[in-house]
Structure formats: structure tokens, C-alpha cells
mmCIF file of C-alpha atoms (C1' of nucleotides) in Angstrom:
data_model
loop_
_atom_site.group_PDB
_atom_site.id
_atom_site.type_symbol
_atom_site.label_atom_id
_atom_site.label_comp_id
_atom_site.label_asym_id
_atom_site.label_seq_id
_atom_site.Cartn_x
_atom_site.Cartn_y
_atom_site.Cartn_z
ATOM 1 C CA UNK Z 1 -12.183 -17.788 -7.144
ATOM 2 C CA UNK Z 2 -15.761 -16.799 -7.576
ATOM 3 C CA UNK Z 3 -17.003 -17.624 -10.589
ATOM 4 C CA UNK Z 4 -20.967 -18.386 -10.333
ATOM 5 C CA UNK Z 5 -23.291 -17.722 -7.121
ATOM 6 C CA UNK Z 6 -26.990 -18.085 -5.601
ATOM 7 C CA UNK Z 7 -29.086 -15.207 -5.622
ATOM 8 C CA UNK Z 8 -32.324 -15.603 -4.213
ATOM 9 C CA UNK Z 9 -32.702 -13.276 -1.606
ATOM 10 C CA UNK Z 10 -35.509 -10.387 -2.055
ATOM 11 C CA UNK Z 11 -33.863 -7.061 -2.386
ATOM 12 C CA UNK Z 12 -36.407 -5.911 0.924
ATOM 13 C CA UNK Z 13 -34.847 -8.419 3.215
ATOM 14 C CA UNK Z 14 -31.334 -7.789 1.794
ATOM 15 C CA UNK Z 15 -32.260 -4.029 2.337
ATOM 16 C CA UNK Z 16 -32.887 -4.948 6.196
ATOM 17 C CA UNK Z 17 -30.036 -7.549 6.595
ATOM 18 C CA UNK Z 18 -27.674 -5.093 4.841
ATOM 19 C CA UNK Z 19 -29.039 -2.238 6.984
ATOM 20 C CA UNK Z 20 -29.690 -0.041 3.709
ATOM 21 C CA UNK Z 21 -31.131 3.450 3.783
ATOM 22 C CA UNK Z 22 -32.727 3.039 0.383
ATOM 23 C CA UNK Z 23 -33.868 0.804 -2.464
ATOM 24 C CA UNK Z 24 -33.170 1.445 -5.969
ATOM 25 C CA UNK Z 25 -33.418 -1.622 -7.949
ATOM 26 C CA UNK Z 26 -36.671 -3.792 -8.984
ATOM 27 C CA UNK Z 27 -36.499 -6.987 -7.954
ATOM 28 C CA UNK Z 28 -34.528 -9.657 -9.930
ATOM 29 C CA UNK Z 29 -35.589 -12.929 -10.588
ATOM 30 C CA UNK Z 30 -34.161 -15.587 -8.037
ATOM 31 C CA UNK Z 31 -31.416 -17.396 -9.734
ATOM 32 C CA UNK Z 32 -29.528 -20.299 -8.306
ATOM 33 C CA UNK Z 33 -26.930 -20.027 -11.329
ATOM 34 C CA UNK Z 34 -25.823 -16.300 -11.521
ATOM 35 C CA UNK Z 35 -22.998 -16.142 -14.092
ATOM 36 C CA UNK Z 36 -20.543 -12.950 -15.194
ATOM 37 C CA UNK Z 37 -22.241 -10.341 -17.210
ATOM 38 C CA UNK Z 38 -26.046 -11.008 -15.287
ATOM 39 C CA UNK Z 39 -27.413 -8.247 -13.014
ATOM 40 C CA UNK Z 40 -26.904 -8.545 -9.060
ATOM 41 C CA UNK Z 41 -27.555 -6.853 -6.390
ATOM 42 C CA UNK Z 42 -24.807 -4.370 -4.590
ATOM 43 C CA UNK Z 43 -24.550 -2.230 -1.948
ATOM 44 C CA UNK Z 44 -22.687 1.203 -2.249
ATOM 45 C CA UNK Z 45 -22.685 4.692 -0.629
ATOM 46 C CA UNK Z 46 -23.386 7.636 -1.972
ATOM 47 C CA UNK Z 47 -21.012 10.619 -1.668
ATOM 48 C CA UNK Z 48 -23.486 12.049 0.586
ATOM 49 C CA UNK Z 49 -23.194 8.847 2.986
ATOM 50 C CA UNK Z 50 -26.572 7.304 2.020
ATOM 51 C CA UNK Z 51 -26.242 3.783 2.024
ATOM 52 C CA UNK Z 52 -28.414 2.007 -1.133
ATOM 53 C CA UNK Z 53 -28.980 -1.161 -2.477
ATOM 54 C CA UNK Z 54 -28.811 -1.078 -6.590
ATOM 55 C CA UNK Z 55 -28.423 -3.553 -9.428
ATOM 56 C CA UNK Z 56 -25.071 -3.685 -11.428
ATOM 57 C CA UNK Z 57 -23.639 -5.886 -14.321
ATOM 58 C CA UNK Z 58 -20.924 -8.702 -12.944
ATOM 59 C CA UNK Z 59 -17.605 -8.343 -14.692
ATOM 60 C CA UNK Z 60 -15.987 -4.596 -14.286
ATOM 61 C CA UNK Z 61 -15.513 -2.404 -17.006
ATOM 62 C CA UNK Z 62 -13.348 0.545 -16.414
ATOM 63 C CA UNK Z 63 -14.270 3.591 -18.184
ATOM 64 C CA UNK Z 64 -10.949 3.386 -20.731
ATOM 65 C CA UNK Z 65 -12.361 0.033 -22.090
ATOM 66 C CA UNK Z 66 -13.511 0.642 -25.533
ATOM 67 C CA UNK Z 67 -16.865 -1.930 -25.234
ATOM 68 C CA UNK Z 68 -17.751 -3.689 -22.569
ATOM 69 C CA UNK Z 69 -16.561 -7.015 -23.645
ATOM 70 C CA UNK Z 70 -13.231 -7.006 -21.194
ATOM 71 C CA UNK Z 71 -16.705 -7.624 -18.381
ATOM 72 C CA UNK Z 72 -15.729 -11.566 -18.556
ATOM 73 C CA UNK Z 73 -12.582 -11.115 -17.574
ATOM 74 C CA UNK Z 74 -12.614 -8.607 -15.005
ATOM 75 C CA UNK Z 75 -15.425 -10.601 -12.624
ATOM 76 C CA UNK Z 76 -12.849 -11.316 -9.434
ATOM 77 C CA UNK Z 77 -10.377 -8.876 -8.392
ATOM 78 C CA UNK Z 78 -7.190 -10.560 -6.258
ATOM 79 C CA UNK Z 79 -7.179 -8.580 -2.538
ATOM 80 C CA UNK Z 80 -3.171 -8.936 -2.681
ATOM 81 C CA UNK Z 81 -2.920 -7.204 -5.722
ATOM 82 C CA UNK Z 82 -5.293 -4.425 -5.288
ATOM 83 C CA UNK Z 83 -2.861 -1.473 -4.660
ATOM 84 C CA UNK Z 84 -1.579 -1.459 -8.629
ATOM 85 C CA UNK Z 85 -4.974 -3.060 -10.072
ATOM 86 C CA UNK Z 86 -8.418 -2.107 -9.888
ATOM 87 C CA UNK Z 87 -6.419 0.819 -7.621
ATOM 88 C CA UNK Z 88 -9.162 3.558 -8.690
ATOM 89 C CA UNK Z 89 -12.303 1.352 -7.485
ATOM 90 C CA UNK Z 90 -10.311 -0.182 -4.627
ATOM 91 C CA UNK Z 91 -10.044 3.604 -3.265
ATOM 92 C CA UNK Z 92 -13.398 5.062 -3.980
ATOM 93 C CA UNK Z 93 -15.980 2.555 -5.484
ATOM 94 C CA UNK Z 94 -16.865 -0.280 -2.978
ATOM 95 C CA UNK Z 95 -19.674 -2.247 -2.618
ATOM 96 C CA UNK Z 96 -21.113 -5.001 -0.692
ATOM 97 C CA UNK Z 97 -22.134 -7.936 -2.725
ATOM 98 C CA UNK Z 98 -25.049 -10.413 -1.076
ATOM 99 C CA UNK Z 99 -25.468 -13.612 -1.950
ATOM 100 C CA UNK Z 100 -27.143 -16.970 -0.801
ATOM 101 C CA UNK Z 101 -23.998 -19.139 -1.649
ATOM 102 C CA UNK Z 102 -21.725 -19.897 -4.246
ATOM 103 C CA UNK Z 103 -19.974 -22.453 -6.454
ATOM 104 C CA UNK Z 104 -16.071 -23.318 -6.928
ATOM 105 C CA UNK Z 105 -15.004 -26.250 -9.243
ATOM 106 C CA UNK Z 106 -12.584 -28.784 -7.967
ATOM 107 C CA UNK Z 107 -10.010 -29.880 -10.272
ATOM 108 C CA UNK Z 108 -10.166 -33.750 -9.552
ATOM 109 C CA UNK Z 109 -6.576 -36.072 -10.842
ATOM 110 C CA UNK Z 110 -8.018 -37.481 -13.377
ATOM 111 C CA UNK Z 111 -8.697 -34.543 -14.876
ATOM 112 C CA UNK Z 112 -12.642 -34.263 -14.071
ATOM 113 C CA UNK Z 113 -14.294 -31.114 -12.593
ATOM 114 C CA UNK Z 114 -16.529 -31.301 -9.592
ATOM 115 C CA UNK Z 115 -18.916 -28.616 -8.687
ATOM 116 C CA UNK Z 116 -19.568 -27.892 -4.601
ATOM 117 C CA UNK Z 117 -21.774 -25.277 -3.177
ATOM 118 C CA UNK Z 118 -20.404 -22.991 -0.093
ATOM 119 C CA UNK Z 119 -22.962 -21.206 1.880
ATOM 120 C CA UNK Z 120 -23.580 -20.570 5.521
ATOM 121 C CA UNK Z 121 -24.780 -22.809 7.561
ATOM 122 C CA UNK Z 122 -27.155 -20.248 9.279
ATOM 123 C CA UNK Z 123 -28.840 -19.684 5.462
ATOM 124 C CA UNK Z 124 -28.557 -16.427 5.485
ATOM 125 C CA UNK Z 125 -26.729 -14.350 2.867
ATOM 126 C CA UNK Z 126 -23.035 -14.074 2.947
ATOM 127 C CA UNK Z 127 -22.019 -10.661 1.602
ATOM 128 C CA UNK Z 128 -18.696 -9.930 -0.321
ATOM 129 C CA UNK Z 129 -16.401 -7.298 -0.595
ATOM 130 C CA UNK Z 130 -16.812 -5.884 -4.123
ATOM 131 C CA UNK Z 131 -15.520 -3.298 -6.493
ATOM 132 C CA UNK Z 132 -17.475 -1.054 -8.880
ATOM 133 C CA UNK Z 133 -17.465 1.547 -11.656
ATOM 134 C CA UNK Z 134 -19.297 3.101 -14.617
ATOM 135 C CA UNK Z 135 -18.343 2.563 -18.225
ATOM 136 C CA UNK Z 136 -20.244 4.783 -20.925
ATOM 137 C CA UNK Z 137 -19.882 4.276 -24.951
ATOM 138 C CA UNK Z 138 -18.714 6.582 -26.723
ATOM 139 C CA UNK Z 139 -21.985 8.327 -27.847
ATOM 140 C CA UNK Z 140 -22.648 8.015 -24.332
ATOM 141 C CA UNK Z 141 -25.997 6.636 -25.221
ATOM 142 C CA UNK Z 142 -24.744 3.502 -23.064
ATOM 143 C CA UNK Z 143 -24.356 3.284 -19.184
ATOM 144 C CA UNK Z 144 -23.037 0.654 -17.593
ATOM 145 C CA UNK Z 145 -22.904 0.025 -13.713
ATOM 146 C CA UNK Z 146 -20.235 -3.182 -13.393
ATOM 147 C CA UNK Z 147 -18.582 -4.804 -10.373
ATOM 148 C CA UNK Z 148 -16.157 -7.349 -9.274
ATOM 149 C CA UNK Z 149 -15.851 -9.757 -6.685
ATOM 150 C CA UNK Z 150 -12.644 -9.536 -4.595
ATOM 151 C CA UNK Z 151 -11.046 -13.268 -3.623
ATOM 152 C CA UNK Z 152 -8.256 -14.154 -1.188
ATOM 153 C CA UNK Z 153 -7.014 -17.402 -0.614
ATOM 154 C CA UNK Z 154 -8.902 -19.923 0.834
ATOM 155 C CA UNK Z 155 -9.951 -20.890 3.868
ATOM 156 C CA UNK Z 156 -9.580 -24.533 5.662
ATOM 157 C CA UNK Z 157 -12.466 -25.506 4.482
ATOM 158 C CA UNK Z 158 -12.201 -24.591 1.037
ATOM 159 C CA UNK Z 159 -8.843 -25.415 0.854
ATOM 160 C CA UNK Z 160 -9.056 -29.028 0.063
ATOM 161 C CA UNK Z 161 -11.065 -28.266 -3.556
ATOM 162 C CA UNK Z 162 -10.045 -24.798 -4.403
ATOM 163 C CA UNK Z 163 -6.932 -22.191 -3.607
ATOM 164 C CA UNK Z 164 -9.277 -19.013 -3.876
ATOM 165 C CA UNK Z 165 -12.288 -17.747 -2.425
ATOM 166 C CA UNK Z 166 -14.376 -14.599 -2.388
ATOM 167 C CA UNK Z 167 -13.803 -12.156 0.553
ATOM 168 C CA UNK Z 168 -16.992 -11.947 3.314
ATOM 169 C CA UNK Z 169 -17.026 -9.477 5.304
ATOM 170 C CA UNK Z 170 -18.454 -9.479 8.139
ATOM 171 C CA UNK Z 171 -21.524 -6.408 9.406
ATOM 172 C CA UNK Z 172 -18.849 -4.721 11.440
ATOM 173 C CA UNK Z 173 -16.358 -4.420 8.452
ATOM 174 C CA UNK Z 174 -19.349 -3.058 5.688
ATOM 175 C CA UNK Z 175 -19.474 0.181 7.160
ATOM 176 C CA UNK Z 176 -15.748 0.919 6.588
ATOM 177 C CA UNK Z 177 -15.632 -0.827 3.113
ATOM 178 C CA UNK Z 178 -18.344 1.182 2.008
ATOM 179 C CA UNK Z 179 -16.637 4.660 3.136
ATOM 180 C CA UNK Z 180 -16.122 6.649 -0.072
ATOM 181 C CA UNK Z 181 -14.226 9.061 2.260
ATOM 182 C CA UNK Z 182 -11.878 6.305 3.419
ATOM 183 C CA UNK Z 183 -8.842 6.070 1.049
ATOM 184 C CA UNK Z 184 -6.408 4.735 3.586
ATOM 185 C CA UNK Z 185 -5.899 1.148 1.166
ATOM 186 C CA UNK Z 186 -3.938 0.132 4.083
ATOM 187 C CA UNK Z 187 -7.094 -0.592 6.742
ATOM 188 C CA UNK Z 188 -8.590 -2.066 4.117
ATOM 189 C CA UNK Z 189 -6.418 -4.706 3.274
ATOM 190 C CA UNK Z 190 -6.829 -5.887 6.713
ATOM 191 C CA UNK Z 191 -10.472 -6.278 6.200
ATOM 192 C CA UNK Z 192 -9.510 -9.091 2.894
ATOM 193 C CA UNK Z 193 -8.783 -12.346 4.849
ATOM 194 C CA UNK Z 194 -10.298 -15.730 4.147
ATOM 195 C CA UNK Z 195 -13.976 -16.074 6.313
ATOM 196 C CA UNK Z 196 -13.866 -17.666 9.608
ATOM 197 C CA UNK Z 197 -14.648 -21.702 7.917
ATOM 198 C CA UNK Z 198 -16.909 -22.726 10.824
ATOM 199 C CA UNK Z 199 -19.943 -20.064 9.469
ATOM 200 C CA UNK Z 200 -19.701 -22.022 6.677
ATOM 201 C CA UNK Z 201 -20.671 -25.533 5.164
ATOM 202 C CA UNK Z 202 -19.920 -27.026 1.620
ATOM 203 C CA UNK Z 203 -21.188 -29.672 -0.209
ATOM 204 C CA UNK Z 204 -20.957 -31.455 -4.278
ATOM 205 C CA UNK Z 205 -23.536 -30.542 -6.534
ATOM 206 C CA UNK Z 206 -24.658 -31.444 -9.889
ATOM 207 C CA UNK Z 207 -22.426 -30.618 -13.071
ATOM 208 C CA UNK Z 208 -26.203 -29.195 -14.240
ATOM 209 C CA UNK Z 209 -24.222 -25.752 -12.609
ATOM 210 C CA UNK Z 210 -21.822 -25.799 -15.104
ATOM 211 C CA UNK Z 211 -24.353 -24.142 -17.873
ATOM 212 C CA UNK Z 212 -25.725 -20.712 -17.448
ATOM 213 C CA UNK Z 213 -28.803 -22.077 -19.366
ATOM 214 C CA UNK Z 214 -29.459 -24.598 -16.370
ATOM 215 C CA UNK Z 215 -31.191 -22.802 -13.403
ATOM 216 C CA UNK Z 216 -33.569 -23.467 -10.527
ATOM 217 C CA UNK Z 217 -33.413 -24.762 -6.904
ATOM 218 C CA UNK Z 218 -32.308 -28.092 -7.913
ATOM 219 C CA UNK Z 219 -29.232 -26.813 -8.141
ATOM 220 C CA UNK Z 220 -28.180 -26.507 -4.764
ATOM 221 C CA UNK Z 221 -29.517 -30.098 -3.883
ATOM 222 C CA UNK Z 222 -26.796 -31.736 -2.620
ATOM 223 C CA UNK Z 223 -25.135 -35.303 -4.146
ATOM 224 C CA UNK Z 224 -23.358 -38.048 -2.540
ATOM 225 C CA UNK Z 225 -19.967 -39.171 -4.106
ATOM 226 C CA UNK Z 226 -20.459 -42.237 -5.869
ATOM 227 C "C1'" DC D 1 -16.764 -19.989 -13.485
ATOM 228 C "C1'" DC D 2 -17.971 -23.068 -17.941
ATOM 229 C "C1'" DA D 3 -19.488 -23.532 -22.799
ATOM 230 C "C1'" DG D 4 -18.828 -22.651 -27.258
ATOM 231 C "C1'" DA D 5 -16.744 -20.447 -31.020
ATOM 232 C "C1'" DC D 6 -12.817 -19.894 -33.660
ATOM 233 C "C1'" DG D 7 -14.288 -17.568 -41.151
ATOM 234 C "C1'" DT D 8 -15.420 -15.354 -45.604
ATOM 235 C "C1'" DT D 9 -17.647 -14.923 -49.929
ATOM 236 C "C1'" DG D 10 -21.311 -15.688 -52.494
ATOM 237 C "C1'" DT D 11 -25.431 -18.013 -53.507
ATOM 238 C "C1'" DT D 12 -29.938 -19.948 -52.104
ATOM 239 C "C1'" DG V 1 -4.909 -22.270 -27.469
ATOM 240 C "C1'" DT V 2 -7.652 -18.213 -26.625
ATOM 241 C "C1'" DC V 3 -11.376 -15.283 -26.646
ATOM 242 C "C1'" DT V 4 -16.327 -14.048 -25.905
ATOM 243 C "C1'" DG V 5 -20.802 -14.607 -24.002
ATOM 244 C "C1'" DG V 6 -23.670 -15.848 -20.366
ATOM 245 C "C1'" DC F 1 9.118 9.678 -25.744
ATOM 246 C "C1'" DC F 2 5.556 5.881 -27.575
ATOM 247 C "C1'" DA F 3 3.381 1.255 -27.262
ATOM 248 C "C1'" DG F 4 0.814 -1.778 -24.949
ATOM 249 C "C1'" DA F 5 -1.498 -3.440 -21.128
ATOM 250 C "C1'" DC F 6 -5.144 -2.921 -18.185
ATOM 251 C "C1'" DG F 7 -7.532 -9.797 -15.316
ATOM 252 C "C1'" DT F 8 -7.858 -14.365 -12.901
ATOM 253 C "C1'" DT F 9 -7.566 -19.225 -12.615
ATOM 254 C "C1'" DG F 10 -5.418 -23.291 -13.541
ATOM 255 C "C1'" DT F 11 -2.193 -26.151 -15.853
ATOM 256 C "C1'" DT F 12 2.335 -27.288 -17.622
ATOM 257 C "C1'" DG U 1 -7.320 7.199 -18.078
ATOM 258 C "C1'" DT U 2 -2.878 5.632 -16.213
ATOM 259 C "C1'" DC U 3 0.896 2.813 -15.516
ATOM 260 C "C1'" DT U 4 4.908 -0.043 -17.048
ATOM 261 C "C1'" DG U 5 8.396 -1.410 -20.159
ATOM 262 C "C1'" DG U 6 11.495 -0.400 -23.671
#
DNA sequence: CCAGACGTTGTT
DNA sequence: GTCTGG
DNA sequence: CCAGACGTTGTT
DNA sequence: GTCTGG
């Protein structure tokens, strides 16, 4: 699963790695501890085929929900079970989520959690295959822009520590992802396998992750196993 | 994902 | 145990 | 027809 | 809103 991340990117270079037409967020603050519910960067289409980078709330809140409260448990969507949930987002609302790395918990024997950080071993971002869609209140005096990460199983690499992981895709799969015109769900489950695990490198981290109060670059400093 | 709350009335 | 908030 | 869910992970 | 279960 994909529960916390590393954001630290500018939104100008994720504009030029992500090969966006147009910028429509401020910046965010860097965050090495971005939890459900904060704002992050995504990457959608518009209907008109303009490709823009934009700032939504983590944790998806379908239009029917009567607050937004369902957000924390809506923040991963599984790829295998996309066809009957998330099946309106899946179709039309896409987006490309950028990030510098993120965290999954290991589940030791003895009943201990240990955090690791997964990034590429290049640095740059990885960028997921997300979902998204707009919730309003009912006195439509609120707007909210949420998405969700989508997860598959994991990779070799992961596999030891964790069962899930978030789905990369790689620059030749964003264009089709981000297609509003392309419904066909079957194509795009072919783009929702685990990432190739040799782009990749993964390391233990402090348990200082494991609050959303607790941020900064310490974070990702790796630890040895004592 | 993890952390933290989980309850109401009335009184100060 | 389960839900909400971050 | 109406009621109730609508989500994932992990643990047992 | 829309789907599933009863």
C-alpha cells in the first residue's frame, strides 16, 4: 500500500519532468512526511487535451459522500478491483501523481513495525497512477479536488516487507492514463503492474515517520539494523 | 499509513 | 475494536 | 421494491 | 449517484 510519501520536488521541474503544458498550483512546501488528507501535486488533462499540473487533497471523495470525512479511507485504490470500484474515476478522472519516494511499514514477528523508504535510485521522482474527482457540500460553498493512489502487488523488491505497492508508470504509459477520451478499462489494466525493482532502491528509516507532526529531511536518512 | 480518540451534562 | 484526522 | 454500501491493509 | 443484496 501507499500510505505516506516524499514530496519535495518544485512544481517547475515536475512541470518539465512531467512534460506539462501548464501550471496551476503555487508551490507547496517540501514535505518528507506527506500523509492522507494534505495537498499534492497531480497531473490531469483537461477535456480539451491540455495537460496541467494542479494541487488536490489525498484521500478521494466521491461526489455522493455527504462530508468529506470518507477522504481517510479512500487514499489507495486496488488496480484489480477497479472495474466495480472507483469505476467512474478509473474511466474518466486520471492523474499522474509525482513523488520523491515513499514509505511502507513492515510488519516484523514480534509484532514491531519497521518503516523503509522506496525511491529510485536515479533520485528523480517516481510518478503514480492516480484517480481523482470533485466533491462539493451541499451549499456548494465547498470544493474539493481529491485523489487516490492506485497499488498492485508488490514487486521483488518490496516483497520481502510489504504485499502492496503503488503503481509507477512509466513516461510512455502517462500519456494514455491521462486520456479522458480513453475509456477502454481494458488497456489500462495492462498499464497497473508492479515497477520494474531494479529502478528502485529501499532502505529502514526512523519510526520519527510514523507521526504526521514529524517532518524534515531527516527523515529519509537511512538506519542500520541494530 | 499511524496516532489518537472513543462521552455528556453541568459547573467553574 | 473502529473510526477520524493528519 | 428498499436498504445499505460505497475502501484498503493487516491480522486472526 | 449507482450498485448489490435481500
Amino acid at each position: 500500500m501507499c500510505g505516506r510519501f516524499v514530496s519535495t520536488t518544485p512544481p517547475a521541474a515536475l512541470a518539465r519532468h512531467l512534460r506539462v503544458d501548464e501550471v496551476r498550483t503555487e508551490a507547496l512546501e517540501p514535505s518528507w512526511n506527506v500523509a492522507p488528507t494534505d495537498p499534492v501535486y497531480a497531473v490531469s488533462e483537461t477535456t480539451e487535451g491540455s495537460r496541467l499540473l494542479g494541487t488536490y487533497r489525498w484521500g478521494l471523495v466521491p461526489p455522493w459522500a455527504p462530508a468529506p470525512s470518507i477522504a481517510s479511507r479512500r487514499i489507495n485504490a486496488r488496480a484489480e478491483t477497479l472495474g466495480s470500484k472507483f469505476r467512474g474515476p478509473f474511466e474518466r478522472r486520471r492523474c499522474l501523481l509525482p513523488a520523491d519516494g515513499f514509505y511502507e511499514w513492515e510488519r516484523r514477528p514480534d509484532g514491531t513495525k519497521q518503516a523503509w523508504l522506496i525511491r529510485r535510485r536515479d533520485r528523480a521522482p517516481m510518478v503514480f497512477a492516480g484517480l481523482w474527482d470533485l466533491w462539493r457540500s451541499a451549499q456548494a460553498d465547498e470544493v474539493l479536488r481529491t485523489c487516490a493512489i492506485v497499488t498492485t502487488r508488490a514487486n521483488l523488491l518490496l516483497g520481502p516487507i510489504h504485499d502492496r505497492m503503488p503503481v509507477m508508470l512509466a513516461p510512455v504509459d502517462w500519456e494514455l492514463w491521462l486520456d479522458r477520451h480513453h475509456t477502454d478499462t481494458v488497456s489500462l489494466r495492462r498499464l497497473l503492474e508492479p515497477a520494474d525493482d531494479r529502478q528502485l532502491e529501499m532502505f529502514e528509516v526512523s519510526s520519527r515517520v510514523n507521526s504526521v507532526r514529524n517532518n524534515g529531511g531527516d527523515l529519509v536518512t537511512p538506519i542500520s539494523r541494530r
